[in-house]
Amino acid sequence: QVQLVESGGGLVQPGGSLRLSCAASGFTLDYYAMYWLRQAPGKEREGVLCISSRNETEYYVNSVKGRFTISRDNAKNTVYLQMNSLKPEDTAVYHCATGTVAWCEDEYDYWGQGTQVTVSS
């Protein structure tokens, strides 16, 4: 059974940083693309970025380029999202997700419950 559990969210001031973690179980994430999604209040869920099984990154939100970095630790079966220079518009519930292929295609079949990130002074 695929399970994804996010952690690391919280309240941070504008310009601050957070590191989110996503612990995967029920599958070996080495072979699959992994995503971070987010859903802001009153908005639809959107894909933010992805890392392929070959550690290639794709961004789906231009505003996070240069600020957000996705990485994976296959030995720990965990994916991370390092978020720097946070802005109030980054406020959302962040979910990790995965599909059934090794490359990034902005499609996913499984996602976790999410962790809240609030950027506010």
PDB file of C-alpha atoms in Angstrom:
ATOM      1  CA  GLN A   1       0.000   0.000   0.000  1.00  0.00           C
ATOM      2  CA  VAL A   2       1.487   3.296  -1.114  1.00  0.00           C
ATOM      3  CA  GLN A   3       1.744   5.829   1.674  1.00  0.00           C
ATOM      4  CA  LEU A   4       3.230   9.333   1.609  1.00  0.00           C
ATOM      5  CA  VAL A   5       3.610  11.333   4.810  1.00  0.00           C
ATOM      6  CA  GLU A   6       4.674  14.970   4.713  1.00  0.00           C
ATOM      7  CA  SER A   7       6.215  16.937   7.556  1.00  0.00           C
ATOM      8  CA  GLY A   8       8.094  20.162   8.195  1.00  0.00           C
ATOM      9  CA  GLY A   9       5.458  22.778   7.546  1.00  0.00           C
ATOM     10  CA  GLY A  10       4.758  25.726   9.789  1.00  0.00           C
ATOM     11  CA  LEU A  11       4.562  29.489  10.121  1.00  0.00           C
ATOM     12  CA  VAL A  12       7.469  31.476   8.697  1.00  0.00           C
ATOM     13  CA  GLN A  13       8.073  35.155   8.044  1.00  0.00           C
ATOM     14  CA  PRO A  14       8.470  36.462   4.492  1.00  0.00           C
ATOM     15  CA  GLY A  15      12.016  35.854   3.316  1.00  0.00           C
ATOM     16  CA  GLY A  16      12.400  32.836   5.570  1.00  0.00           C
ATOM     17  CA  SER A  17      13.068  29.198   4.764  1.00  0.00           C
ATOM     18  CA  LEU A  18      11.487  25.832   5.408  1.00  0.00           C
ATOM     19  CA  ARG A  19      12.428  22.275   4.525  1.00  0.00           C
ATOM     20  CA  LEU A  20       9.626  19.825   3.925  1.00  0.00           C
ATOM     21  CA  SER A  21      10.068  16.068   4.048  1.00  0.00           C
ATOM     22  CA  CYS A  22       8.005  13.298   2.501  1.00  0.00           C
ATOM     23  CA  ALA A  23       8.492   9.772   3.811  1.00  0.00           C
ATOM     24  CA  ALA A  24       7.358   7.105   1.372  1.00  0.00           C
ATOM     25  CA  SER A  25       6.344   3.543   2.160  1.00  0.00           C
ATOM     26  CA  GLY A  26       4.786   0.677   0.245  1.00  0.00           C
ATOM     27  CA  PHE A  27       7.040   1.240  -2.751  1.00  0.00           C
ATOM     28  CA  THR A  28      10.647   2.078  -3.591  1.00  0.00           C
ATOM     29  CA  LEU A  29      10.813   5.638  -4.799  1.00  0.00           C
ATOM     30  CA  ASP A  30      14.126   5.085  -6.624  1.00  0.00           C
ATOM     31  CA  TYR A  31      12.260   4.167  -9.793  1.00  0.00           C
ATOM     32  CA  TYR A  32       9.599   6.867  -9.856  1.00  0.00           C
ATOM     33  CA  ALA A  33       9.217  10.572 -10.428  1.00  0.00           C
ATOM     34  CA  MET A  34       8.231  12.434  -7.281  1.00  0.00           C
ATOM     35  CA  TYR A  35       6.272  15.682  -7.097  1.00  0.00           C
ATOM     36  CA  TRP A  36       5.433  18.469  -4.737  1.00  0.00           C
ATOM     37  CA  LEU A  37       1.974  19.942  -5.164  1.00  0.00           C
ATOM     38  CA  ARG A  38       0.270  22.758  -3.313  1.00  0.00           C
ATOM     39  CA  GLN A  39      -3.228  24.022  -2.737  1.00  0.00           C
ATOM     40  CA  ALA A  40      -3.799  27.560  -1.564  1.00  0.00           C
ATOM     41  CA  PRO A  41      -7.070  28.643   0.076  1.00  0.00           C
ATOM     42  CA  GLY A  42      -9.790  29.018  -2.532  1.00  0.00           C
ATOM     43  CA  LYS A  43      -7.577  27.775  -5.335  1.00  0.00           C
ATOM     44  CA  GLU A  44      -7.139  24.523  -7.181  1.00  0.00           C
ATOM     45  CA  ARG A  45      -4.289  22.187  -6.422  1.00  0.00           C
ATOM     46  CA  GLU A  46      -1.264  22.777  -8.648  1.00  0.00           C
ATOM     47  CA  GLY A  47       1.925  20.927  -9.389  1.00  0.00           C
ATOM     48  CA  VAL A  48       4.951  22.896  -8.195  1.00  0.00           C
ATOM     49  CA  LEU A  49       7.949  20.845  -9.260  1.00  0.00           C
ATOM     50  CA  CYS A  50       9.102  17.309  -9.897  1.00  0.00           C
ATOM     51  CA  ILE A  51      12.238  15.192  -9.678  1.00  0.00           C
ATOM     52  CA  SER A  52      12.654  12.245 -12.008  1.00  0.00           C
ATOM     53  CA  SER A  53      14.274   8.949 -11.118  1.00  0.00           C
ATOM     54  CA  ARG A  54      17.397  10.355 -12.787  1.00  0.00           C
ATOM     55  CA  ASN A  55      17.307  13.430 -10.520  1.00  0.00           C
ATOM     56  CA  GLU A  56      16.231  15.815 -13.259  1.00  0.00           C
ATOM     57  CA  THR A  57      14.028  18.654 -11.993  1.00  0.00           C
ATOM     58  CA  GLU A  58      11.023  20.128 -13.762  1.00  0.00           C
ATOM     59  CA  TYR A  59       9.281  23.261 -12.538  1.00  0.00           C
ATOM     60  CA  TYR A  60       5.573  23.865 -13.099  1.00  0.00           C
ATOM     61  CA  VAL A  61       5.385  27.210 -11.271  1.00  0.00           C
ATOM     62  CA  ASN A  62       7.781  29.848 -12.612  1.00  0.00           C
ATOM     63  CA  SER A  63       7.694  31.933  -9.444  1.00  0.00           C
ATOM     64  CA  VAL A  64       9.483  29.240  -7.405  1.00  0.00           C
ATOM     65  CA  LYS A  65      12.455  28.855  -9.734  1.00  0.00           C
ATOM     66  CA  GLY A  66      15.622  29.848  -7.927  1.00  0.00           C
ATOM     67  CA  ARG A  67      13.873  29.588  -4.554  1.00  0.00           C
ATOM     68  CA  PHE A  68      12.605  25.982  -4.272  1.00  0.00           C
ATOM     69  CA  THR A  69      14.746  22.866  -4.622  1.00  0.00           C
ATOM     70  CA  ILE A  70      13.519  19.278  -4.699  1.00  0.00           C
ATOM     71  CA  SER A  71      15.808  16.402  -3.755  1.00  0.00           C
ATOM     72  CA  ARG A  72      15.558  12.731  -2.907  1.00  0.00           C
ATOM     73  CA  ASP A  73      17.350  10.344  -0.584  1.00  0.00           C
ATOM     74  CA  ASN A  74      16.683   6.892  -1.966  1.00  0.00           C
ATOM     75  CA  ALA A  75      18.347   5.191   0.995  1.00  0.00           C
ATOM     76  CA  LYS A  76      15.785   6.832   3.291  1.00  0.00           C
ATOM     77  CA  ASN A  77      12.924   6.549   0.775  1.00  0.00           C
ATOM     78  CA  THR A  78      12.340  10.243   1.365  1.00  0.00           C
ATOM     79  CA  VAL A  79      11.867  13.325  -0.806  1.00  0.00           C
ATOM     80  CA  TYR A  80      12.578  16.865   0.339  1.00  0.00           C
ATOM     81  CA  LEU A  81      11.506  20.353  -0.636  1.00  0.00           C
ATOM     82  CA  GLN A  82      13.834  23.173   0.377  1.00  0.00           C
ATOM     83  CA  MET A  83      12.005  26.479   0.209  1.00  0.00           C
ATOM     84  CA  ASN A  84      13.951  29.732   0.486  1.00  0.00           C
ATOM     85  CA  SER A  85      12.976  33.381   0.199  1.00  0.00           C
ATOM     86  CA  LEU A  86       9.390  32.489   1.006  1.00  0.00           C
ATOM     87  CA  LYS A  87       6.609  34.863   0.031  1.00  0.00           C
ATOM     88  CA  PRO A  88       3.049  35.223   1.341  1.00  0.00           C
ATOM     89  CA  GLU A  89       1.763  33.830  -1.963  1.00  0.00           C
ATOM     90  CA  ASP A  90       3.566  30.557  -1.168  1.00  0.00           C
ATOM     91  CA  THR A  91       1.055  29.962   1.635  1.00  0.00           C
ATOM     92  CA  ALA A  92      -0.664  26.637   0.933  1.00  0.00           C
ATOM     93  CA  VAL A  93      -0.995  23.019   1.956  1.00  0.00           C
ATOM     94  CA  TYR A  94       1.925  21.195   0.370  1.00  0.00           C
ATOM     95  CA  HIS A  95       1.558  17.578  -0.718  1.00  0.00           C
ATOM     96  CA  CYS A  96       4.066  15.148  -2.124  1.00  0.00           C
ATOM     97  CA  ALA A  97       2.880  12.832  -4.844  1.00  0.00           C
ATOM     98  CA  THR A  98       3.983  10.117  -7.186  1.00  0.00           C
ATOM     99  CA  GLY A  99       2.825   8.467 -10.357  1.00  0.00           C
ATOM    100  CA  THR A 100       3.729   5.221 -12.048  1.00  0.00           C
ATOM    101  CA  VAL A 101       6.599   6.291 -14.302  1.00  0.00           C
ATOM    102  CA  ALA A 102      10.203   7.354 -13.846  1.00  0.00           C
ATOM    103  CA  TRP A 103       9.989  10.671 -15.716  1.00  0.00           C
ATOM    104  CA  CYS A 104       8.142  13.878 -14.897  1.00  0.00           C
ATOM    105  CA  GLU A 105       4.830  14.344 -16.674  1.00  0.00           C
ATOM    106  CA  ASP A 106       2.756  16.314 -14.120  1.00  0.00           C
ATOM    107  CA  GLU A 107       0.457  13.374 -13.536  1.00  0.00           C
ATOM    108  CA  TYR A 108       0.173  11.513 -10.255  1.00  0.00           C
ATOM    109  CA  ASP A 109      -1.818   8.709  -8.757  1.00  0.00           C
ATOM    110  CA  TYR A 110      -0.910   8.950  -5.076  1.00  0.00           C
ATOM    111  CA  TRP A 111      -0.467  11.882  -2.719  1.00  0.00           C
ATOM    112  CA  GLY A 112      -0.226  12.466   0.987  1.00  0.00           C
ATOM    113  CA  GLN A 113      -2.388  14.409   3.406  1.00  0.00           C
ATOM    114  CA  GLY A 114      -0.161  17.436   3.168  1.00  0.00           C
ATOM    115  CA  THR A 115       1.548  19.876   5.497  1.00  0.00           C
ATOM    116  CA  GLN A 116       0.503  23.488   6.006  1.00  0.00           C
ATOM    117  CA  VAL A 117       2.947  26.256   5.099  1.00  0.00           C
ATOM    118  CA  THR A 118       1.985  29.768   6.151  1.00  0.00           C
ATOM    119  CA  VAL A 119       4.143  32.745   5.187  1.00  0.00           C
ATOM    120  CA  SER A 120       3.160  35.793   7.190  1.00  0.00           C
ATOM    121  CA  SER A 121       4.642  38.549   9.307  1.00  0.00           C
TER     122      SER A 121
END
